[in-house]
PDB file of C-alpha atoms in Angstrom:
ATOM      1  CA  MET H   4      47.612  81.588-118.080  1.00 49.00           C
ATOM      2  CA  ASN H   5      50.785  81.215-116.097  1.00 57.00           C
ATOM      3  CA  PRO H   6      50.657  83.655-113.087  1.00 52.00           C
ATOM      4  CA  THR H   7      54.457  83.761-112.972  1.00 50.00           C
ATOM      5  CA  GLU H   8      54.714  85.369-116.403  1.00 54.00           C
ATOM      6  CA  PRO H   9      55.469  89.119-116.420  1.00 52.00           C
ATOM      7  CA  LEU H  10      52.334  91.255-115.943  1.00 53.00           C
ATOM      8  CA  ARG H  11      51.430  92.714-119.314  1.00 58.00           C
ATOM      9  CA  PRO H  12      49.876  96.208-119.363  1.00 59.00           C
ATOM     10  CA  ALA H  13      46.282  95.801-118.241  1.00 62.00           C
ATOM     11  CA  ILE H  14      43.321  97.206-120.154  1.00 75.00           C
ATOM     12  CA  PRO H  15      42.074 100.229-118.073  1.00 71.00           C
ATOM     13  CA  GLY H  16      39.211  99.444-115.705  1.00 79.00           C
ATOM     14  CA  GLY H  17      40.263  95.910-114.623  1.00 93.00           C
ATOM     15  CA  ARG H  18      39.320  95.260-111.051  1.00 96.00           C
ATOM     16  CA  ILE H  19      39.176  92.432-108.554  1.00 97.00           C
ATOM     17  CA  MET H  20      36.708  92.550-105.703  1.00 98.00           C
ATOM     18  CA  LEU H  21      37.315  89.897-103.048  1.00 98.00           C
ATOM     19  CA  VAL H  22      33.848  89.645-101.611  1.00 97.00           C
ATOM     20  CA  GLY H  23      33.006  88.086 -98.313  1.00 97.00           C
ATOM     21  CA  LEU H  24      29.486  86.736 -98.275  1.00 96.00           C
ATOM     22  CA  GLY H  25      29.183  86.176 -94.526  1.00 95.00           C
ATOM     23  CA  PRO H  26      27.092  83.060 -93.729  1.00 91.00           C
ATOM     24  CA  GLY H  27      25.421  83.265 -97.146  1.00 83.00           C
ATOM     25  CA  ALA H  28      21.843  84.398 -96.259  1.00 83.00           C
ATOM     26  CA  HIS H  29      20.985  87.481 -98.165  1.00 86.00           C
ATOM     27  CA  GLU H  30      19.988  89.464 -95.066  1.00 90.00           C
ATOM     28  CA  HIS H  31      23.569  88.991 -93.784  1.00 92.00           C
ATOM     29  CA  LEU H  32      25.225  90.296 -96.978  1.00 94.00           C
ATOM     30  CA  THR H  33      26.740  93.780 -96.404  1.00 96.00           C
ATOM     31  CA  ALA H  34      25.518  96.531 -98.646  1.00 96.00           C
ATOM     32  CA  ARG H  35      28.979  96.792-100.092  1.00 97.00           C
ATOM     33  CA  ALA H  36      29.014  93.030-100.921  1.00 97.00           C
ATOM     34  CA  ARG H  37      25.732  93.368-102.816  1.00 96.00           C
ATOM     35  CA  ALA H  38      27.030  96.381-104.615  1.00 97.00           C
ATOM     36  CA  ALA H  39      30.284  94.695-105.627  1.00 97.00           C
ATOM     37  CA  ILE H  40      28.422  91.728-107.036  1.00 97.00           C
ATOM     38  CA  ALA H  41      26.134  94.104-108.939  1.00 97.00           C
ATOM     39  CA  GLU H  42      29.127  96.037-110.406  1.00 96.00           C
ATOM     40  CA  ALA H  43      30.950  92.879-111.562  1.00 97.00           C
ATOM     41  CA  ASP H  44      31.049  91.616-115.129  1.00 96.00           C
ATOM     42  CA  THR H  45      32.337  88.251-113.966  1.00 97.00           C
ATOM     43  CA  VAL H  46      31.662  86.328-110.642  1.00 97.00           C
ATOM     44  CA  ILE H  47      34.087  83.507-109.732  1.00 96.00           C
ATOM     45  CA  GLY H  48      33.636  81.162-106.806  1.00 94.00           C
ATOM     46  CA  TYR H  49      33.323  77.682-105.343  1.00 93.00           C
ATOM     47  CA  VAL H  50      30.144  76.096-106.614  1.00 92.00           C
ATOM     48  CA  THR H  51      28.379  76.143-103.268  1.00 90.00           C
ATOM     49  CA  TYR H  52      29.067  79.811-102.769  1.00 92.00           C
ATOM     50  CA  ILE H  53      27.818  80.570-106.242  1.00 94.00           C
ATOM     51  CA  ARG H  54      24.514  78.953-105.316  1.00 92.00           C
ATOM     52  CA  LEU H  55      24.253  81.176-102.275  1.00 91.00           C
ATOM     53  CA  VAL H  56      24.003  84.218-104.470  1.00 94.00           C
ATOM     54  CA  ALA H  57      22.510  82.727-107.587  1.00 94.00           C
ATOM     55  CA  GLU H  58      19.650  85.322-107.761  1.00 94.00           C
ATOM     56  CA  LEU H  59      22.131  88.162-107.921  1.00 95.00           C
ATOM     57  CA  LEU H  60      24.008  86.844-110.923  1.00 95.00           C
ATOM     58  CA  GLU H  61      21.710  87.308-113.866  1.00 95.00           C
ATOM     59  CA  GLY H  62      23.489  88.550-116.952  1.00 95.00           C
ATOM     60  CA  LYS H  63      26.940  88.005-115.553  1.00 96.00           C
ATOM     61  CA  GLU H  64      29.688  85.613-116.638  1.00 96.00           C
ATOM     62  CA  VAL H  65      29.879  83.010-113.811  1.00 96.00           C
ATOM     63  CA  ILE H  66      32.839  80.773-113.377  1.00 95.00           C
ATOM     64  CA  ARG H  67      32.323  77.833-110.978  1.00 93.00           C
ATOM     65  CA  LYS H  68      35.317  76.080-109.470  1.00 87.00           C
ATOM     66  CA  SER H  69      35.676  73.052-107.164  1.00 82.00           C
ATOM     67  CA  MET H  70      36.721  72.932-103.501  1.00 74.00           C
ATOM     68  CA  THR H  71      40.526  72.628-104.016  1.00 77.00           C
ATOM     69  CA  GLU H  72      40.840  74.997-106.937  1.00 86.00           C
ATOM     70  CA  GLU H  73      41.507  78.170-105.042  1.00 90.00           C
ATOM     71  CA  LEU H  74      44.635  79.049-107.126  1.00 93.00           C
ATOM     72  CA  ASP H  75      42.682  78.474-110.279  1.00 93.00           C
ATOM     73  CA  ARG H  76      39.980  80.885-109.112  1.00 94.00           C
ATOM     74  CA  ALA H  77      42.622  83.543-108.461  1.00 95.00           C
ATOM     75  CA  ILE H  78      44.314  82.989-111.865  1.00 95.00           C
ATOM     76  CA  GLU H  79      40.946  83.321-113.567  1.00 95.00           C
ATOM     77  CA  ALA H  80      40.228  86.489-111.744  1.00 96.00           C
ATOM     78  CA  LEU H  81      43.624  88.027-112.824  1.00 96.00           C
ATOM     79  CA  ALA H  82      43.043  86.930-116.447  1.00 95.00           C
ATOM     80  CA  ARG H  83      39.680  88.678-116.602  1.00 95.00           C
ATOM     81  CA  ALA H  84      40.937  91.804-114.756  1.00 96.00           C
ATOM     82  CA  ARG H  85      43.755  92.033-117.308  1.00 94.00           C
ATOM     83  CA  GLN H  86      41.019  92.148-119.994  1.00 94.00           C
ATOM     84  CA  GLY H  87      39.557  95.218-118.188  1.00 94.00           C
ATOM     85  CA  ARG H  88      36.739  93.318-116.577  1.00 96.00           C
ATOM     86  CA  LYS H  89      35.319  93.864-113.077  1.00 97.00           C
ATOM     87  CA  VAL H  90      35.540  90.566-111.194  1.00 98.00           C
ATOM     88  CA  ALA H  91      33.852  89.504-107.992  1.00 98.00           C
ATOM     89  CA  LEU H  92      35.766  86.672-106.433  1.00 97.00           C
ATOM     90  CA  ILE H  93      33.486  85.427-103.730  1.00 96.00           C
ATOM     91  CA  SER H  94      34.170  83.621-100.459  1.00 94.00           C
ATOM     92  CA  SER H  95      31.928  82.540 -97.686  1.00 93.00           C
ATOM     93  CA  GLY H  96      32.504  84.273 -94.442  1.00 95.00           C
ATOM     94  CA  ASP H  97      35.339  86.819 -94.823  1.00 96.00           C
ATOM     95  CA  ALA H  98      37.566  86.655 -97.757  1.00 96.00           C
ATOM     96  CA  GLY H  99      40.591  87.269 -95.556  1.00 96.00           C
ATOM     97  CA  VAL H 100      39.829  84.524 -93.035  1.00 95.00           C
ATOM     98  CA  TYR H 101      40.656  81.154 -94.565  1.00 93.00           C
ATOM     99  CA  GLY H 102      39.287  82.725 -97.825  1.00 93.00           C
ATOM    100  CA  MET H 103      40.353  83.889-101.208  1.00 95.00           C
ATOM    101  CA  ALA H 104      42.289  87.056-100.313  1.00 96.00           C
ATOM    102  CA  GLY H 105      45.517  85.287 -99.502  1.00 96.00           C
ATOM    103  CA  PRO H 106      45.851  83.087-102.576  1.00 95.00           C
ATOM    104  CA  THR H 107      44.758  85.977-104.760  1.00 97.00           C
ATOM    105  CA  PHE H 108      47.565  88.253-103.573  1.00 97.00           C
ATOM    106  CA  GLU H 109      50.006  85.285-103.905  1.00 96.00           C
ATOM    107  CA  VAL H 110      49.022  84.985-107.610  1.00 96.00           C
ATOM    108  CA  LEU H 111      49.104  88.746-108.115  1.00 96.00           C
ATOM    109  CA  PHE H 112      52.552  89.185-106.587  1.00 96.00           C
ATOM    110  CA  GLN H 113      53.989  86.241-108.545  1.00 95.00           C
ATOM    111  CA  ALA H 114      52.724  87.948-111.754  1.00 94.00           C
ATOM    112  CA  GLY H 115      54.556  91.197-110.774  1.00 94.00           C
ATOM    113  CA  TRP H 116      51.377  93.083-109.730  1.00 94.00           C
ATOM    114  CA  THR H 117      51.644  96.243-107.582  1.00 92.00           C
ATOM    115  CA  PRO H 118      48.859  98.528-106.416  1.00 90.00           C
ATOM    116  CA  ASP H 119      49.689 101.026-109.117  1.00 87.00           C
ATOM    117  CA  SER H 120      49.957  98.520-112.002  1.00 85.00           C
ATOM    118  CA  GLY H 121      46.550  99.120-113.432  1.00 87.00           C
ATOM    119  CA  ILE H 122      44.441  96.432-111.682  1.00 94.00           C
ATOM    120  CA  GLU H 123      42.610  97.712-108.665  1.00 95.00           C
ATOM    121  CA  VAL H 124      42.022  95.137-105.781  1.00 97.00           C
ATOM    122  CA  GLU H 125      39.362  95.661-103.160  1.00 97.00           C
ATOM    123  CA  ILE H 126      38.646  93.451-100.205  1.00 97.00           C
ATOM    124  CA  VAL H 127      34.953  93.445 -99.116  1.00 97.00           C
ATOM    125  CA  PRO H 128      34.760  92.158 -95.601  1.00 96.00           C
ATOM    126  CA  GLY H 129      32.100  89.761 -94.381  1.00 96.00           C
ATOM    127  CA  ALA H 130      31.248  88.014 -91.069  1.00 94.00           C
ATOM    128  CA  SER H 131      33.430  84.921 -90.646  1.00 94.00           C
ATOM    129  CA  ALA H 132      32.001  81.632 -89.333  1.00 93.00           C
ATOM    130  CA  LEU H 133      33.603  82.469 -86.122  1.00 93.00           C
ATOM    131  CA  ASN H 134      31.224  85.393 -85.584  1.00 94.00           C
ATOM    132  CA  THR H 135      28.100  83.851 -87.124  1.00 96.00           C
ATOM    133  CA  CYS H 136      28.266  80.685 -85.203  1.00 96.00           C
ATOM    134  CA  ALA H 137      28.987  82.488 -81.948  1.00 97.00           C
ATOM    135  CA  ALA H 138      25.887  84.700 -82.474  1.00 97.00           C
ATOM    136  CA  LEU H 139      23.765  81.731 -82.801  1.00 97.00           C
ATOM    137  CA  VAL H 140      24.891  80.043 -79.587  1.00 98.00           C
ATOM    138  CA  GLY H 141      25.183  83.030 -77.199  1.00 98.00           C
ATOM    139  CA  ALA H 142      28.445  84.901 -76.312  1.00 98.00           C
ATOM    140  CA  PRO H 143      31.315  82.419 -76.283  1.00 98.00           C
ATOM    141  CA  LEU H 144      33.921  84.818 -77.651  1.00 97.00           C
ATOM    142  CA  THR H 145      33.557  87.597 -75.063  1.00 96.00           C
ATOM    143  CA  HIS H 146      37.146  86.875 -73.922  1.00 96.00           C
ATOM    144  CA  ASP H 147      40.322  85.926 -75.684  1.00 96.00           C
ATOM    145  CA  PHE H 148      39.873  83.450 -78.472  1.00 97.00           C
ATOM    146  CA  CYS H 149      41.485  82.184 -81.678  1.00 97.00           C
ATOM    147  CA  ALA H 150      40.771  80.133 -84.795  1.00 97.00           C
ATOM    148  CA  ILE H 151      42.637  76.977 -85.956  1.00 98.00           C
ATOM    149  CA  SER H 152      42.006  75.054 -89.168  1.00 97.00           C
ATOM    150  CA  LEU H 153      42.231  71.331 -88.844  1.00 97.00           C
ATOM    151  CA  SER H 154      42.809  70.992 -92.579  1.00 95.00           C
ATOM    152  CA  ASP H 155      46.194  69.392 -93.264  1.00 95.00           C
ATOM    153  CA  LEU H 156      45.903  69.731 -97.061  1.00 91.00           C
ATOM    154  CA  LEU H 157      48.351  72.658 -96.998  1.00 91.00           C
ATOM    155  CA  THR H 158      49.617  72.741 -93.411  1.00 95.00           C
ATOM    156  CA  PRO H 159      51.662  69.891 -91.825  1.00 97.00           C
ATOM    157  CA  TRP H 160      50.010  68.095 -88.970  1.00 97.00           C
ATOM    158  CA  PRO H 161      52.796  68.735 -86.494  1.00 97.00           C
ATOM    159  CA  THR H 162      52.299  72.485 -86.956  1.00 98.00           C
ATOM    160  CA  ILE H 163      48.550  72.188 -86.387  1.00 98.00           C
ATOM    161  CA  ALA H 164      49.109  69.987 -83.376  1.00 98.00           C
ATOM    162  CA  ARG H 165      51.522  72.389 -81.742  1.00 98.00           C
ATOM    163  CA  ARG H 166      49.074  75.237 -82.231  1.00 98.00           C
ATOM    164  CA  LEU H 167      46.228  73.152 -80.725  1.00 98.00           C
ATOM    165  CA  ASP H 168      48.333  72.204 -77.746  1.00 98.00           C
ATOM    166  CA  ALA H 169      49.459  75.746 -77.160  1.00 97.00           C
ATOM    167  CA  VAL H 170      46.026  77.345 -77.180  1.00 98.00           C
ATOM    168  CA  ALA H 171      44.564  74.474 -75.075  1.00 98.00           C
ATOM    169  CA  TYR H 172      47.250  75.124 -72.430  1.00 96.00           C
ATOM    170  CA  ALA H 173      46.744  78.860 -72.597  1.00 96.00           C
ATOM    171  CA  ASP H 174      43.027  78.587 -72.048  1.00 97.00           C
ATOM    172  CA  PHE H 175      41.819  80.312 -75.107  1.00 97.00           C
ATOM    173  CA  VAL H 176      38.294  79.823 -76.475  1.00 98.00           C
ATOM    174  CA  VAL H 177      38.923  78.087 -79.810  1.00 98.00           C
ATOM    175  CA  ALA H 178      37.030  77.947 -83.094  1.00 98.00           C
ATOM    176  CA  LEU H 179      37.946  74.921 -85.137  1.00 98.00           C
ATOM    177  CA  TYR H 180      37.521  75.405 -88.884  1.00 97.00           C
ATOM    178  CA  ASN H 181      37.484  72.536 -91.418  1.00 95.00           C
ATOM    179  CA  PRO H 182      37.147  69.948 -88.540  1.00 96.00           C
ATOM    180  CA  ARG H 183      36.247  66.896 -90.598  1.00 94.00           C
ATOM    181  CA  SER H 184      35.632  65.756 -94.145  1.00 90.00           C
ATOM    182  CA  GLY H 185      34.873  62.552 -95.942  1.00 87.00           C
ATOM    183  CA  ARG H 186      38.649  61.725 -96.123  1.00 88.00           C
ATOM    184  CA  ARG H 187      39.843  63.593 -93.094  1.00 91.00           C
ATOM    185  CA  THR H 188      38.247  61.933 -90.092  1.00 92.00           C
ATOM    186  CA  GLY H 189      41.082  61.616 -87.561  1.00 95.00           C
ATOM    187  CA  GLN H 190      42.032  65.227 -87.112  1.00 97.00           C
ATOM    188  CA  ILE H 191      39.174  66.150 -84.861  1.00 97.00           C
ATOM    189  CA  VAL H 192      39.905  63.115 -82.683  1.00 97.00           C
ATOM    190  CA  GLU H 193      43.535  64.138 -82.280  1.00 98.00           C
ATOM    191  CA  ALA H 194      42.398  67.712 -81.478  1.00 98.00           C
ATOM    192  CA  GLN H 195      40.196  66.412 -78.747  1.00 98.00           C
ATOM    193  CA  ARG H 196      43.116  64.270 -77.426  1.00 98.00           C
ATOM    194  CA  LEU H 197      45.374  67.427 -77.267  1.00 98.00           C
ATOM    195  CA  PHE H 198      42.707  69.535 -75.544  1.00 98.00           C
ATOM    196  CA  LEU H 199      42.044  66.888 -72.967  1.00 98.00           C
ATOM    197  CA  ARG H 200      45.589  67.101 -71.818  1.00 97.00           C
ATOM    198  CA  HIS H 201      44.878  70.613 -70.494  1.00 97.00           C
ATOM    199  CA  ARG H 202      41.124  71.065 -70.219  1.00 97.00           C
ATOM    200  CA  ASP H 203      38.293  69.598 -68.058  1.00 98.00           C
ATOM    201  CA  PRO H 204      36.495  66.891 -69.979  1.00 98.00           C
ATOM    202  CA  ALA H 205      33.227  68.827 -69.079  1.00 98.00           C
ATOM    203  CA  THR H 206      34.369  71.989 -70.952  1.00 98.00           C
ATOM    204  CA  PRO H 207      31.359  73.259 -73.048  1.00 98.00           C
ATOM    205  CA  VAL H 208      31.487  72.787 -76.790  1.00 98.00           C
ATOM    206  CA  ALA H 209      29.073  74.059 -79.401  1.00 98.00           C
ATOM    207  CA  ILE H 210      28.865  72.383 -82.743  1.00 98.00           C
ATOM    208  CA  VAL H 211      27.279  74.626 -85.435  1.00 97.00           C
ATOM    209  CA  LYS H 212      26.577  73.343 -88.940  1.00 95.00           C
ATOM    210  CA  SER H 213      25.453  75.486 -91.893  1.00 93.00           C
ATOM    211  CA  ALA H 214      24.965  78.683 -89.784  1.00 93.00           C
ATOM    212  CA  TYR H 215      22.051  80.778 -91.124  1.00 93.00           C
ATOM    213  CA  ARG H 216      21.488  78.376 -93.964  1.00 90.00           C
ATOM    214  CA  PRO H 217      18.471  76.058 -94.587  1.00 89.00           C
ATOM    215  CA  LYS H 218      20.029  72.980 -92.988  1.00 91.00           C
ATOM    216  CA  GLN H 219      21.347  74.851 -89.890  1.00 94.00           C
ATOM    217  CA  ARG H 220      21.988  72.629 -86.933  1.00 96.00           C
ATOM    218  CA  ILE H 221      23.168  73.466 -83.447  1.00 97.00           C
ATOM    219  CA  GLU H 222      24.325  70.983 -80.775  1.00 97.00           C
ATOM    220  CA  PHE H 223      25.766  71.600 -77.277  1.00 98.00           C
ATOM    221  CA  THR H 224      28.097  68.950 -75.947  1.00 98.00           C
ATOM    222  CA  THR H 225      31.275  68.651 -73.895  1.00 98.00           C
ATOM    223  CA  LEU H 226      34.994  68.275 -74.782  1.00 98.00           C
ATOM    224  CA  GLU H 227      34.796  64.655 -73.708  1.00 98.00           C
ATOM    225  CA  ARG H 228      31.973  63.891 -76.034  1.00 97.00           C
ATOM    226  CA  MET H 229      32.349  66.216 -78.972  1.00 97.00           C
ATOM    227  CA  THR H 230      33.643  63.632 -81.408  1.00 96.00           C
ATOM    228  CA  GLU H 231      30.323  61.862 -81.017  1.00 95.00           C
ATOM    229  CA  ALA H 232      28.584  64.826 -82.712  1.00 95.00           C
ATOM    230  CA  ASP H 233      27.686  65.262 -86.342  1.00 93.00           C
ATOM    231  CA  ILE H 234      30.746  67.102 -87.630  1.00 96.00           C
ATOM    232  CA  GLY H 235      31.680  67.861 -91.245  1.00 93.00           C
ATOM    233  CA  MET H 236      33.125  70.455 -93.521  1.00 89.00           C
ATOM    234  CA  LEU H 237      30.165  72.786 -93.081  1.00 91.00           C
ATOM    235  CA  THR H 238      30.624  72.685 -89.280  1.00 96.00           C
ATOM    236  CA  THR H 239      32.459  75.046 -86.899  1.00 97.00           C
ATOM    237  CA  VAL H 240      33.367  73.722 -83.507  1.00 98.00           C
ATOM    238  CA  LEU H 241      33.496  76.219 -80.680  1.00 98.00           C
ATOM    239  CA  ILE H 242      35.442  74.984 -77.598  1.00 98.00           C
ATOM    240  CA  GLY H 243      35.068  77.077 -74.415  1.00 98.00           C
ATOM    241  CA  ASN H 244      37.713  77.973 -71.959  1.00 98.00           C
ATOM    242  CA  SER H 245      37.871  77.149 -68.186  1.00 97.00           C
ATOM    243  CA  GLN H 246      35.245  79.909 -67.423  1.00 97.00           C
ATOM    244  CA  THR H 247      32.751  79.171 -70.242  1.00 98.00           C
ATOM    245  CA  PHE H 248      29.331  77.940 -69.256  1.00 97.00           C
ATOM    246  CA  VAL H 249      26.141  76.892 -70.897  1.00 97.00           C
ATOM    247  CA  ARG H 250      22.891  78.093 -69.305  1.00 97.00           C
ATOM    248  CA  ASP H 251      19.326  78.102 -70.762  1.00 96.00           C
ATOM    249  CA  GLY H 252      20.653  77.083 -74.167  1.00 95.00           C
ATOM    250  CA  LEU H 253      23.278  79.819 -74.405  1.00 98.00           C
ATOM    251  CA  MET H 254      27.043  79.441 -74.276  1.00 98.00           C
ATOM    252  CA  VAL H 255      28.744  82.309 -72.479  1.00 98.00           C
ATOM    253  CA  THR H 256      32.410  83.152 -71.619  1.00 97.00           C
ATOM    254  CA  PRO H 257      32.562  85.734 -68.892  1.00 94.00           C
ATOM    255  CA  ARG H 258      34.644  88.835 -69.687  1.00 92.00           C
ATOM    256  CA  GLY H 259      36.076  88.899 -66.115  1.00 83.00           C
ATOM    257  CA  TYR H 260      33.944  91.669 -64.535  1.00 80.00           C
ATOM    258  CA  ALA H 261      33.304  89.398 -61.436  1.00 81.00           C
ATOM    259  CA  SER H 262      37.038  89.772 -60.646  1.00 81.00           C
ATOM    260  CA  LYS H 263      36.515  93.545 -60.090  1.00 80.00           C
ATOM    261  CA  TYR H 264      32.894  94.195 -59.455  1.00 81.00           C
ATOM    262  CA  ALA H 265      30.085  92.733 -57.492  1.00 81.00           C
ATOM    263  CA  LEU H 266      26.398  93.328 -58.246  1.00 68.00           C
ATOM    264  CA  ASP H 267      24.203  93.865 -55.244  1.00 67.00           C
ATOM    265  CA  ALA H 268      20.486  94.471 -55.726  1.00 54.00           C
ATOM    266  CA  GLY H 269      21.268  95.764 -59.243  1.00 63.00           C
ATOM    267  CA  GLU H 270      23.999  98.156 -58.034  1.00 68.00           C
ATOM    268  CA  ARG H 271      27.616  97.809 -59.106  1.00 74.00           C
ATOM    269  CA  ALA H 272      30.226  97.825 -56.282  1.00 82.00           C
ATOM    270  CA  THR H 273      33.993  97.445 -56.705  1.00 84.00           C
ATOM    271  CA  VAL H 274      35.423  94.343 -55.026  1.00 83.00           C
ATOM    272  CA  ASP H 275      37.854  94.977 -52.109  1.00 82.00           C
ATOM    273  CA  GLY H 276      41.268  95.736 -53.258  1.00 83.00           C
ATOM    274  CA  GLU H 277      40.261  96.756 -56.806  1.00 83.00           C
ATOM    275  CA  GLN H 278      39.756 100.198 -58.327  1.00 86.00           C
ATOM    276  CA  SER H 279      37.338 101.052 -61.194  1.00 86.00           C
ATOM    277  CA  GLY H 280      39.231 102.019 -64.350  1.00 84.00           C
ATOM    278  CA  ARG H 281      42.501 100.732 -63.114  1.00 88.00           C
ATOM    279  CA  SER H 282      44.418  97.409 -63.736  1.00 89.00           C
ATOM    280  CA  LEU H 283      43.548  94.436 -61.560  1.00 88.00           C
ATOM    281  CA  SER H 284      45.510  93.906 -58.396  1.00 88.00           C
ATOM    282  CA  THR H 285      46.753  90.799 -60.211  1.00 89.00           C
ATOM    283  CA  GLY H 286      47.508  92.826 -63.349  1.00 93.00           C
ATOM    284  CA  LEU H 287      51.117  93.349 -64.432  1.00 93.00           C
ATOM    285  CA  GLU H 288      52.339  95.834 -61.811  1.00 93.00           C
ATOM    286  CA  GLY H 289      50.467  94.003 -58.990  1.00 94.00           C
ATOM    287  CA  TRP H 290      51.669  90.569 -60.085  1.00 94.00           C
ATOM    288  CA  LEU H 291      55.291  91.797 -60.366  1.00 95.00           C
ATOM    289  CA  ALA H 292      55.163  93.140 -56.824  1.00 94.00           C
ATOM    290  CA  THR H 293      53.711  90.034 -55.542  1.00 95.00           C
ATOM    291  CA  ILE H 294      56.262  87.600 -57.023  1.00 96.00           C
ATOM    292  CA  ARG H 295      59.137  89.912 -56.005  1.00 95.00           C
ATOM    293  CA  ALA H 296      57.928  90.005 -52.434  1.00 95.00           C
ATOM    294  CA  SER H 297      57.167  86.315 -52.201  1.00 95.00           C
ATOM    295  CA  GLY H 298      60.663  85.008 -51.514  1.00 94.00           C
ATOM    296  CA  ARG H 299      60.000  82.051 -53.834  1.00 96.00           C
ATOM    297  CA  SER H 300      62.389  80.759 -56.446  1.00 96.00           C
ATOM    298  CA  ALA H 301      61.880  81.288 -60.162  1.00 96.00           C
ATOM    299  CA  THR H 302      61.344  77.484 -60.503  1.00 97.00           C
ATOM    300  CA  GLU H 303      58.516  77.474 -57.972  1.00 97.00           C
ATOM    301  CA  LEU H 304      56.874  80.576 -59.475  1.00 97.00           C
ATOM    302  CA  ALA H 305      57.159  79.206 -63.008  1.00 96.00           C
ATOM    303  CA  ASP H 306      55.309  76.126 -61.832  1.00 95.00           C
ATOM    304  CA  THR H 307      52.629  78.113 -60.081  1.00 95.00           C
ATOM    305  CA  TYR H 308      51.895  80.509 -62.924  1.00 94.00           C
ATOM    306  CA  ARG H 309      52.568  78.034 -65.785  1.00 93.00           C
ATOM    307  CA  LEU H 310      55.096  80.420 -67.301  1.00 94.00           C
ATOM    308  CA  PRO H 311      58.583  79.985 -68.733  1.00 95.00           C
ATOM    309  CA  GLU H 312      61.225  80.042 -65.930  1.00 96.00           C
ATOM    310  CA  ALA H 313      63.507  82.300 -67.962  1.00 96.00           C
ATOM    311  CA  TYR H 314      60.627  84.802 -68.223  1.00 96.00           C
ATOM    312  CA  ILE H 315      60.114  84.575 -64.361  1.00 96.00           C
ATOM    313  CA  ARG H 316      63.869  85.159 -63.780  1.00 96.00           C
ATOM    314  CA  VAL H 317      63.777  88.377 -65.837  1.00 95.00           C
ATOM    315  CA  ALA H 318      60.674  89.563 -64.013  1.00 95.00           C
ATOM    316  CA  LEU H 319      62.216  88.940 -60.570  1.00 95.00           C
ATOM    317  CA  ALA H 320      65.274  90.813 -61.622  1.00 92.00           C
ATOM    318  CA  GLY H 321      63.289  93.848 -62.582  1.00 85.00           C
ATOM    319  CA  ALA H 322      64.845  93.976 -65.959  1.00 59.00           C
ATOM    320  CA  GLU H 323      63.147  94.185 -69.386  1.00 56.00           C
ATOM    321  CA  ALA H 324      62.840  90.901 -71.231  1.00 48.00           C
ATOM    322  CA  PRO H 325      65.358  90.613 -74.118  1.00 50.00           C
ATOM    323  CA  VAL H 326      63.933  91.232 -77.566  1.00 43.00           C
TER     324      VAL H 326
END
C-alpha cells in the first residue's frame, strides 16, 4: 500500500489505537492500555515490544516489524483500519515520546486522513523511559529537565550537538535516549565532550538499562566516567544539573526550596528577604530592579548572568523584548 494514494472510503469501525506500554512490565500497563489491546483485532509492533505483551495476544493477528520499520508499521496499521479492523499499534514507553504516534500521523496525513474520515485514532499514554528510569534512581527530575535522542539515523548530528551544548550550558537535567548501539558508538562520547565544556566532571549520572524488565541494571557514575559504563540501546542516561546529588543510593535534584525556606527542628521558616507564596527576591521583578540599580553595563551583566547582551539591553531599558 502506498500511503500517498488518496484515502478510499473506509469500512466502518476501523480504528488505530497507539498504545504506550510503559516499561513493559504488566503491572505498569495502564488499564486503558490493557483494554485497547483486548479490543484490538490486530496488534502491530517491534518484535521486542510484541514479546513484552505476548500473553495478551491470544487469538489476534500479530504483525512483527524490525527496529527501523516504523513507517511500515504505520502503513500496515492504516491498511488494516481501512478494512474496518481495530488495530493496536504498540510502543514501549509513551507512543508520543520517540514512539509511533508521530510517524503514524505522518502516514495518515499523507493519505488524506482527517479526524472525520471514518478511521478513529486514539493515543493511549504510557510512562516514558524518562519517568520509569527516574523512579528507579530517586528524584532526579524534580527541577527543569529535557530529553535528547542521540540517534542520528533521522536527525543530523550538528542539530543534536547544538541541542546538547545548549542544554548543558543552561543547566538542565538531561535524559539521553538511544545513547549507543552496535554501530553508533561515538555519539555518547561526543555528548560527554560537549557536556564537559559546561559541567563539573563530578556531575552525577545514572545509567539505567532495561528498566522494570528482567535484565534491569542500574549504575551510578559521574559525567567524567560515564562512557566507561555499559551503555546500549536499552539504556537511558540521566545527567544531573549543578545541584543534583547522590546520597544513600538515590539521585536527587533539589526543587529550590532552600532558596526560600529553612528547616529548623522540623519547622519551616522563610529565609530573610523572601516571602512565602511570592516570587523569589531574585525572580523576574527583583532581578530587573537589581540590574537597573547596579550601574553596570549590559556587557558586564551579560557575562555575569550568562545571558545574551541584546536581552540585557532591553531589560535595562525597561522595554518589552521584541517578538
